[in-house]
Amino acid sequence: MKLTKILGYLGLFASILVGLGEYFLHYSSSILEHSKDYEFFKFVSLNNLTTGHFLAVIGVPFYYAGYIHIYRMLKSGNETLAKLVLAIGFIAFTVGGIWIGSRASIGNIVHLKDTMNASTYQNLLTHYTDHMEILVKALRVIIASLSVVFAIAILKGGTYYKKWMAIFSPIVILILLVIIGKLIPSLGKHMLPILMNVTHFILFTLSLIQLKNYTKNHQNA
C-alpha cells in the first residue's frame, strides 16, 4: 500500500511539474486569439520557452510512476486489463514526452519569423505540423483507448477503486475540462494550454483518495 501511495504522489508531482512547464511554454494573454499557425508563441518570451522546456522534460518520467500506481490499483481485479492500462499509459506519455520536448523549438521558430523568407518559414511550420503536431491527435486516440480499458477494468470489480471511479476516466475528465474551458474563457485560457496535466492531476488525486478510503476500510474490517 505504501509503495502504491508513493507512486500515486509521484504521478501527481508529474502533473504539477509538467503542467507548470507547459504553462511557461504556452501561456500568454493572447493565446486564444492567436492559435493559428502557432502565432501565440510570439507572445511567450524566450526565457519562458527555455524554463518551460526543462520543467516539462524533467517532469515527464514521473508520469510513468503514476501509471504504475494505477496498475497497482487495478491489478487485484484483472491483472491482464491492468497491464494493458499500464502499457497504453506508457505509450501515451512516451508520445506526449516527444511532443512536449518539441515545443520550445517551434516557439523559437515563430520568434524568428521576420528573419527568414515566407516560404522557408511556412515549410518549417508544415514540417512541424506533419511530424510533431500530429502526435497530439495520436495522443487523444491513445488516451481514449486507455480510458475504455480503465473503465472496463474497474467495472469488472475487485480493484481498489469503487465502481463509480469508472466515470472519471482520463478522456471523460478531459472532455469535461474542454467544455468548462470553452464556457468560461477567463478560466479556459489558463487551463486549456495544460489540459492533459490538469486531467491527470484530477485523476491521480481521485485515485489517491480512493486508495486512502480502501486502506481505511480494510483496517477497520
mmCIF file of C-alpha atoms in Angstrom:
data_model
loop_
_atom_site.group_PDB
_atom_site.id
_atom_site.type_symbol
_atom_site.label_atom_id
_atom_site.label_comp_id
_atom_site.label_asym_id
_atom_site.label_seq_id
_atom_site.Cartn_x
_atom_site.Cartn_y
_atom_site.Cartn_z
ATOM 1 C CA MET A 1 0.000 0.000 0.000
ATOM 2 C CA LYS A 2 2.821 2.397 0.910
ATOM 3 C CA LEU A 3 4.567 1.946 -2.449
ATOM 4 C CA THR A 4 1.283 2.387 -4.305
ATOM 5 C CA LYS A 5 0.716 5.626 -2.408
ATOM 6 C CA ILE A 6 4.225 6.925 -3.160
ATOM 7 C CA LEU A 7 3.804 6.127 -6.846
ATOM 8 C CA GLY A 8 0.496 7.992 -6.868
ATOM 9 C CA TYR A 9 2.132 11.073 -5.380
ATOM 10 C CA LEU A 10 4.888 10.865 -7.980
ATOM 11 C CA GLY A 11 2.203 10.868 -10.680
ATOM 12 C CA LEU A 12 0.616 13.884 -9.013
ATOM 13 C CA PHE A 13 4.032 15.564 -8.945
ATOM 14 C CA ALA A 14 4.383 14.868 -12.679
ATOM 15 C CA SER A 15 1.073 16.554 -13.443
ATOM 16 C CA ILE A 16 2.166 19.642 -11.491
ATOM 17 C CA LEU A 17 5.721 19.867 -12.857
ATOM 18 C CA VAL A 18 4.843 19.138 -16.491
ATOM 19 C CA GLY A 19 1.782 21.366 -16.177
ATOM 20 C CA LEU A 20 3.925 24.224 -14.879
ATOM 21 C CA GLY A 21 6.410 23.646 -17.703
ATOM 22 C CA GLU A 22 3.680 23.587 -20.316
ATOM 23 C CA TYR A 23 2.174 26.753 -18.842
ATOM 24 C CA PHE A 24 5.524 28.528 -19.264
ATOM 25 C CA LEU A 25 5.752 27.157 -22.814
ATOM 26 C CA HIS A 26 2.255 28.062 -23.976
ATOM 27 C CA TYR A 27 0.546 30.714 -21.907
ATOM 28 C CA SER A 28 0.107 34.315 -22.872
ATOM 29 C CA SER A 29 -2.892 36.590 -22.520
ATOM 30 C CA SER A 30 -3.311 36.339 -26.305
ATOM 31 C CA ILE A 31 -3.279 32.560 -26.617
ATOM 32 C CA LEU A 32 -6.943 32.099 -27.524
ATOM 33 C CA GLU A 33 -6.902 34.872 -30.137
ATOM 34 C CA HIS A 34 -3.716 33.720 -31.893
ATOM 35 C CA SER A 35 -3.984 29.939 -32.116
ATOM 36 C CA LYS A 36 -3.489 29.749 -35.900
ATOM 37 C CA ASP A 37 -0.034 28.761 -37.171
ATOM 38 C CA TYR A 38 1.398 28.764 -33.633
ATOM 39 C CA GLU A 39 1.265 32.581 -33.578
ATOM 40 C CA PHE A 40 0.615 32.588 -29.823
ATOM 41 C CA PHE A 41 4.278 31.683 -29.309
ATOM 42 C CA LYS A 42 5.361 35.194 -30.329
ATOM 43 C CA PHE A 43 3.781 36.419 -27.099
ATOM 44 C CA VAL A 44 5.779 33.910 -24.995
ATOM 45 C CA SER A 45 9.246 35.098 -24.012
ATOM 46 C CA LEU A 46 12.300 33.065 -24.995
ATOM 47 C CA ASN A 47 13.191 32.738 -21.296
ATOM 48 C CA ASN A 48 9.786 31.207 -20.607
ATOM 49 C CA LEU A 49 10.239 28.800 -23.509
ATOM 50 C CA THR A 50 13.545 27.603 -22.039
ATOM 51 C CA THR A 51 12.210 27.357 -18.478
ATOM 52 C CA GLY A 52 9.076 25.540 -19.606
ATOM 53 C CA HIS A 53 11.027 23.134 -21.785
ATOM 54 C CA PHE A 54 13.245 21.877 -18.994
ATOM 55 C CA LEU A 55 10.491 21.738 -16.360
ATOM 56 C CA ALA A 56 8.289 19.665 -18.675
ATOM 57 C CA VAL A 57 11.049 17.324 -19.857
ATOM 58 C CA ILE A 58 12.210 16.690 -16.281
ATOM 59 C CA GLY A 59 8.646 16.012 -15.169
ATOM 60 C CA VAL A 60 7.524 13.574 -17.878
ATOM 61 C CA PRO A 61 9.263 10.434 -16.460
ATOM 62 C CA PHE A 62 7.307 10.780 -13.223
ATOM 63 C CA TYR A 63 4.127 10.085 -15.195
ATOM 64 C CA TYR A 64 5.359 6.512 -15.618
ATOM 65 C CA ALA A 65 5.355 6.161 -11.829
ATOM 66 C CA GLY A 66 1.789 7.463 -11.809
ATOM 67 C CA TYR A 67 0.659 4.790 -14.230
ATOM 68 C CA ILE A 68 2.401 2.092 -12.213
ATOM 69 C CA HIS A 69 0.269 3.399 -9.319
ATOM 70 C CA ILE A 70 -2.876 2.963 -11.432
ATOM 71 C CA TYR A 71 -1.736 -0.528 -12.461
ATOM 72 C CA ARG A 72 -1.336 -1.490 -8.795
ATOM 73 C CA MET A 73 -4.786 -0.089 -8.034
ATOM 74 C CA LEU A 74 -6.326 -2.209 -10.815
ATOM 75 C CA LYS A 75 -4.381 -5.488 -10.781
ATOM 76 C CA SER A 76 -6.326 -7.196 -7.982
ATOM 77 C CA GLY A 77 -9.385 -7.097 -10.240
ATOM 78 C CA ASN A 78 -7.981 -8.263 -13.560
ATOM 79 C CA GLU A 79 -4.214 -8.238 -13.999
ATOM 80 C CA THR A 80 -4.387 -8.519 -17.794
ATOM 81 C CA LEU A 81 -6.503 -5.384 -18.070
ATOM 82 C CA ALA A 82 -4.298 -3.643 -15.502
ATOM 83 C CA LYS A 83 -1.196 -4.455 -17.575
ATOM 84 C CA LEU A 84 -2.947 -3.167 -20.672
ATOM 85 C CA VAL A 85 -3.720 0.146 -18.957
ATOM 86 C CA LEU A 86 -0.082 0.338 -17.853
ATOM 87 C CA ALA A 87 1.230 -0.373 -21.359
ATOM 88 C CA ILE A 88 -1.073 2.158 -23.006
ATOM 89 C CA GLY A 89 -0.209 4.717 -20.326
ATOM 90 C CA PHE A 90 3.497 4.262 -21.026
ATOM 91 C CA ILE A 91 2.867 4.678 -24.761
ATOM 92 C CA ALA A 92 0.776 7.812 -24.113
ATOM 93 C CA PHE A 93 3.465 9.576 -22.139
ATOM 94 C CA THR A 94 6.240 8.494 -24.454
ATOM 95 C CA VAL A 95 4.335 10.130 -27.303
ATOM 96 C CA GLY A 96 3.439 13.096 -25.095
ATOM 97 C CA GLY A 97 7.035 13.487 -23.947
ATOM 98 C CA ILE A 98 8.326 13.618 -27.524
ATOM 99 C CA TRP A 99 5.722 16.280 -28.343
ATOM 100 C CA ILE A 100 6.331 18.467 -25.304
ATOM 101 C CA GLY A 101 10.069 18.323 -25.956
ATOM 102 C CA SER A 102 9.482 19.933 -29.361
ATOM 103 C CA ARG A 103 7.502 22.951 -28.214
ATOM 104 C CA ALA A 104 10.392 25.268 -27.323
ATOM 105 C CA SER A 105 11.852 24.698 -30.792
ATOM 106 C CA ILE A 106 8.675 25.615 -32.672
ATOM 107 C CA GLY A 107 8.264 28.587 -30.341
ATOM 108 C CA ASN A 108 11.749 29.777 -31.240
ATOM 109 C CA ILE A 109 10.972 29.384 -34.961
ATOM 110 C CA VAL A 110 7.910 31.630 -34.534
ATOM 111 C CA HIS A 111 10.115 34.246 -32.865
ATOM 112 C CA LEU A 112 12.460 34.087 -35.887
ATOM 113 C CA LYS A 113 9.638 34.599 -38.425
ATOM 114 C CA ASP A 114 10.816 38.044 -39.507
ATOM 115 C CA THR A 115 14.381 36.838 -40.132
ATOM 116 C CA MET A 116 13.504 34.365 -42.903
ATOM 117 C CA ASN A 117 11.528 34.412 -46.114
ATOM 118 C CA ALA A 118 7.864 33.444 -46.016
ATOM 119 C CA SER A 119 8.314 30.203 -47.962
ATOM 120 C CA THR A 120 11.031 28.875 -45.648
ATOM 121 C CA TYR A 121 9.004 29.833 -42.590
ATOM 122 C CA GLN A 122 5.881 28.115 -43.891
ATOM 123 C CA ASN A 123 7.853 25.000 -44.807
ATOM 124 C CA LEU A 124 9.169 24.783 -41.237
ATOM 125 C CA LEU A 125 5.655 25.126 -39.803
ATOM 126 C CA THR A 126 4.303 22.480 -42.192
ATOM 127 C CA HIS A 127 7.118 20.088 -41.331
ATOM 128 C CA TYR A 128 6.467 20.581 -37.627
ATOM 129 C CA THR A 129 2.720 20.047 -38.040
ATOM 130 C CA ASP A 130 3.224 16.875 -40.065
ATOM 131 C CA HIS A 131 5.812 15.365 -37.719
ATOM 132 C CA MET A 132 5.025 16.698 -34.251
ATOM 133 C CA GLU A 133 1.565 18.233 -34.025
ATOM 134 C CA ILE A 134 0.128 15.013 -35.423
ATOM 135 C CA LEU A 135 1.309 13.372 -32.202
ATOM 136 C CA VAL A 136 -1.384 15.312 -30.320
ATOM 137 C CA LYS A 137 -4.043 13.660 -32.466
ATOM 138 C CA ALA A 138 -2.451 10.286 -31.852
ATOM 139 C CA LEU A 139 -2.312 11.007 -28.127
ATOM 140 C CA ARG A 140 -6.051 11.688 -27.996
ATOM 141 C CA VAL A 141 -6.757 8.304 -29.594
ATOM 142 C CA ILE A 142 -4.333 6.594 -27.190
ATOM 143 C CA ILE A 143 -5.899 8.263 -24.135
ATOM 144 C CA ALA A 144 -9.380 7.345 -25.363
ATOM 145 C CA SER A 145 -8.303 3.699 -25.725
ATOM 146 C CA LEU A 146 -6.697 3.745 -22.297
ATOM 147 C CA SER A 147 -9.878 5.203 -20.811
ATOM 148 C CA VAL A 148 -12.037 2.424 -22.206
ATOM 149 C CA VAL A 149 -9.799 -0.286 -20.752
ATOM 150 C CA PHE A 150 -9.522 1.635 -17.450
ATOM 151 C CA ALA A 151 -13.321 1.832 -17.134
ATOM 152 C CA ILE A 152 -13.841 -1.830 -18.038
ATOM 153 C CA ALA A 153 -11.224 -2.953 -15.503
ATOM 154 C CA ILE A 154 -12.970 -1.011 -12.724
ATOM 155 C CA LEU A 155 -16.474 -2.131 -13.671
ATOM 156 C CA LYS A 156 -15.405 -5.786 -13.578
ATOM 157 C CA GLY A 157 -14.791 -5.282 -9.860
ATOM 158 C CA GLY A 158 -12.150 -6.458 -7.447
ATOM 159 C CA THR A 159 -9.918 -3.385 -7.812
ATOM 160 C CA TYR A 160 -9.031 -0.837 -5.137
ATOM 161 C CA TYR A 161 -11.477 1.545 -6.810
ATOM 162 C CA LYS A 162 -15.163 1.996 -6.183
ATOM 163 C CA LYS A 163 -17.049 1.341 -9.409
ATOM 164 C CA TRP A 164 -18.081 5.000 -9.743
ATOM 165 C CA MET A 165 -14.422 5.768 -10.473
ATOM 166 C CA ALA A 166 -15.014 4.305 -13.951
ATOM 167 C CA ILE A 167 -16.845 7.543 -14.792
ATOM 168 C CA PHE A 168 -13.664 9.532 -14.160
ATOM 169 C CA SER A 169 -11.533 8.012 -16.885
ATOM 170 C CA PRO A 170 -8.973 10.395 -18.419
ATOM 171 C CA ILE A 171 -10.933 11.033 -21.616
ATOM 172 C CA VAL A 172 -14.113 11.918 -19.703
ATOM 173 C CA ILE A 173 -12.241 14.319 -17.430
ATOM 174 C CA LEU A 174 -10.538 15.813 -20.493
ATOM 175 C CA ILE A 175 -13.817 16.401 -22.321
ATOM 176 C CA LEU A 176 -15.434 17.964 -19.247
ATOM 177 C CA LEU A 177 -12.471 20.319 -18.824
ATOM 178 C CA VAL A 178 -12.649 21.341 -22.506
ATOM 179 C CA ILE A 179 -16.346 22.165 -22.112
ATOM 180 C CA ILE A 180 -15.682 24.181 -18.947
ATOM 181 C CA GLY A 181 -12.770 25.974 -20.609
ATOM 182 C CA LYS A 182 -14.885 26.921 -23.631
ATOM 183 C CA LEU A 183 -17.813 28.077 -21.485
ATOM 184 C CA ILE A 184 -15.573 30.138 -19.219
ATOM 185 C CA PRO A 185 -12.839 31.683 -21.420
ATOM 186 C CA SER A 186 -11.257 33.532 -18.489
ATOM 187 C CA LEU A 187 -10.543 30.116 -16.955
ATOM 188 C CA GLY A 188 -10.015 28.322 -20.256
ATOM 189 C CA LYS A 189 -7.088 30.482 -21.357
ATOM 190 C CA HIS A 190 -5.180 29.276 -18.287
ATOM 191 C CA MET A 191 -6.415 25.676 -18.256
ATOM 192 C CA LEU A 192 -6.620 24.647 -21.914
ATOM 193 C CA PRO A 193 -2.876 25.085 -22.624
ATOM 194 C CA ILE A 194 -2.093 22.483 -19.927
ATOM 195 C CA LEU A 195 -5.181 20.339 -20.331
ATOM 196 C CA MET A 196 -3.666 16.851 -20.173
ATOM 197 C CA ASN A 197 -1.854 17.745 -16.973
ATOM 198 C CA VAL A 198 -4.969 19.144 -15.288
ATOM 199 C CA THR A 199 -6.752 15.947 -16.346
ATOM 200 C CA HIS A 200 -4.124 13.766 -14.687
ATOM 201 C CA PHE A 201 -3.912 15.962 -11.589
ATOM 202 C CA ILE A 202 -7.619 15.227 -11.073
ATOM 203 C CA LEU A 203 -7.172 11.533 -11.958
ATOM 204 C CA PHE A 204 -4.287 10.949 -9.530
ATOM 205 C CA THR A 205 -5.979 12.985 -6.780
ATOM 206 C CA LEU A 206 -9.146 10.878 -7.034
ATOM 207 C CA SER A 207 -7.065 7.700 -7.171
ATOM 208 C CA LEU A 208 -5.141 8.614 -4.016
ATOM 209 C CA ILE A 209 -8.410 9.412 -2.224
ATOM 210 C CA GLN A 210 -9.753 6.010 -3.258
ATOM 211 C CA LEU A 211 -6.568 4.333 -2.004
ATOM 212 C CA LYS A 212 -6.877 6.137 1.333
ATOM 213 C CA ASN A 213 -10.508 5.062 1.698
ATOM 214 C CA TYR A 214 -9.730 1.479 0.671
ATOM 215 C CA THR A 215 -6.906 1.260 3.204
ATOM 216 C CA LYS A 216 -9.053 2.750 5.955
ATOM 217 C CA ASN A 217 -11.970 0.397 5.275
ATOM 218 C CA HIS A 218 -9.760 -2.686 5.310
ATOM 219 C CA GLN A 219 -8.025 -1.615 8.506
ATOM 220 C CA ASN A 220 -11.415 -1.283 10.196
ATOM 221 C CA ALA A 221 -12.720 -4.585 8.803
#
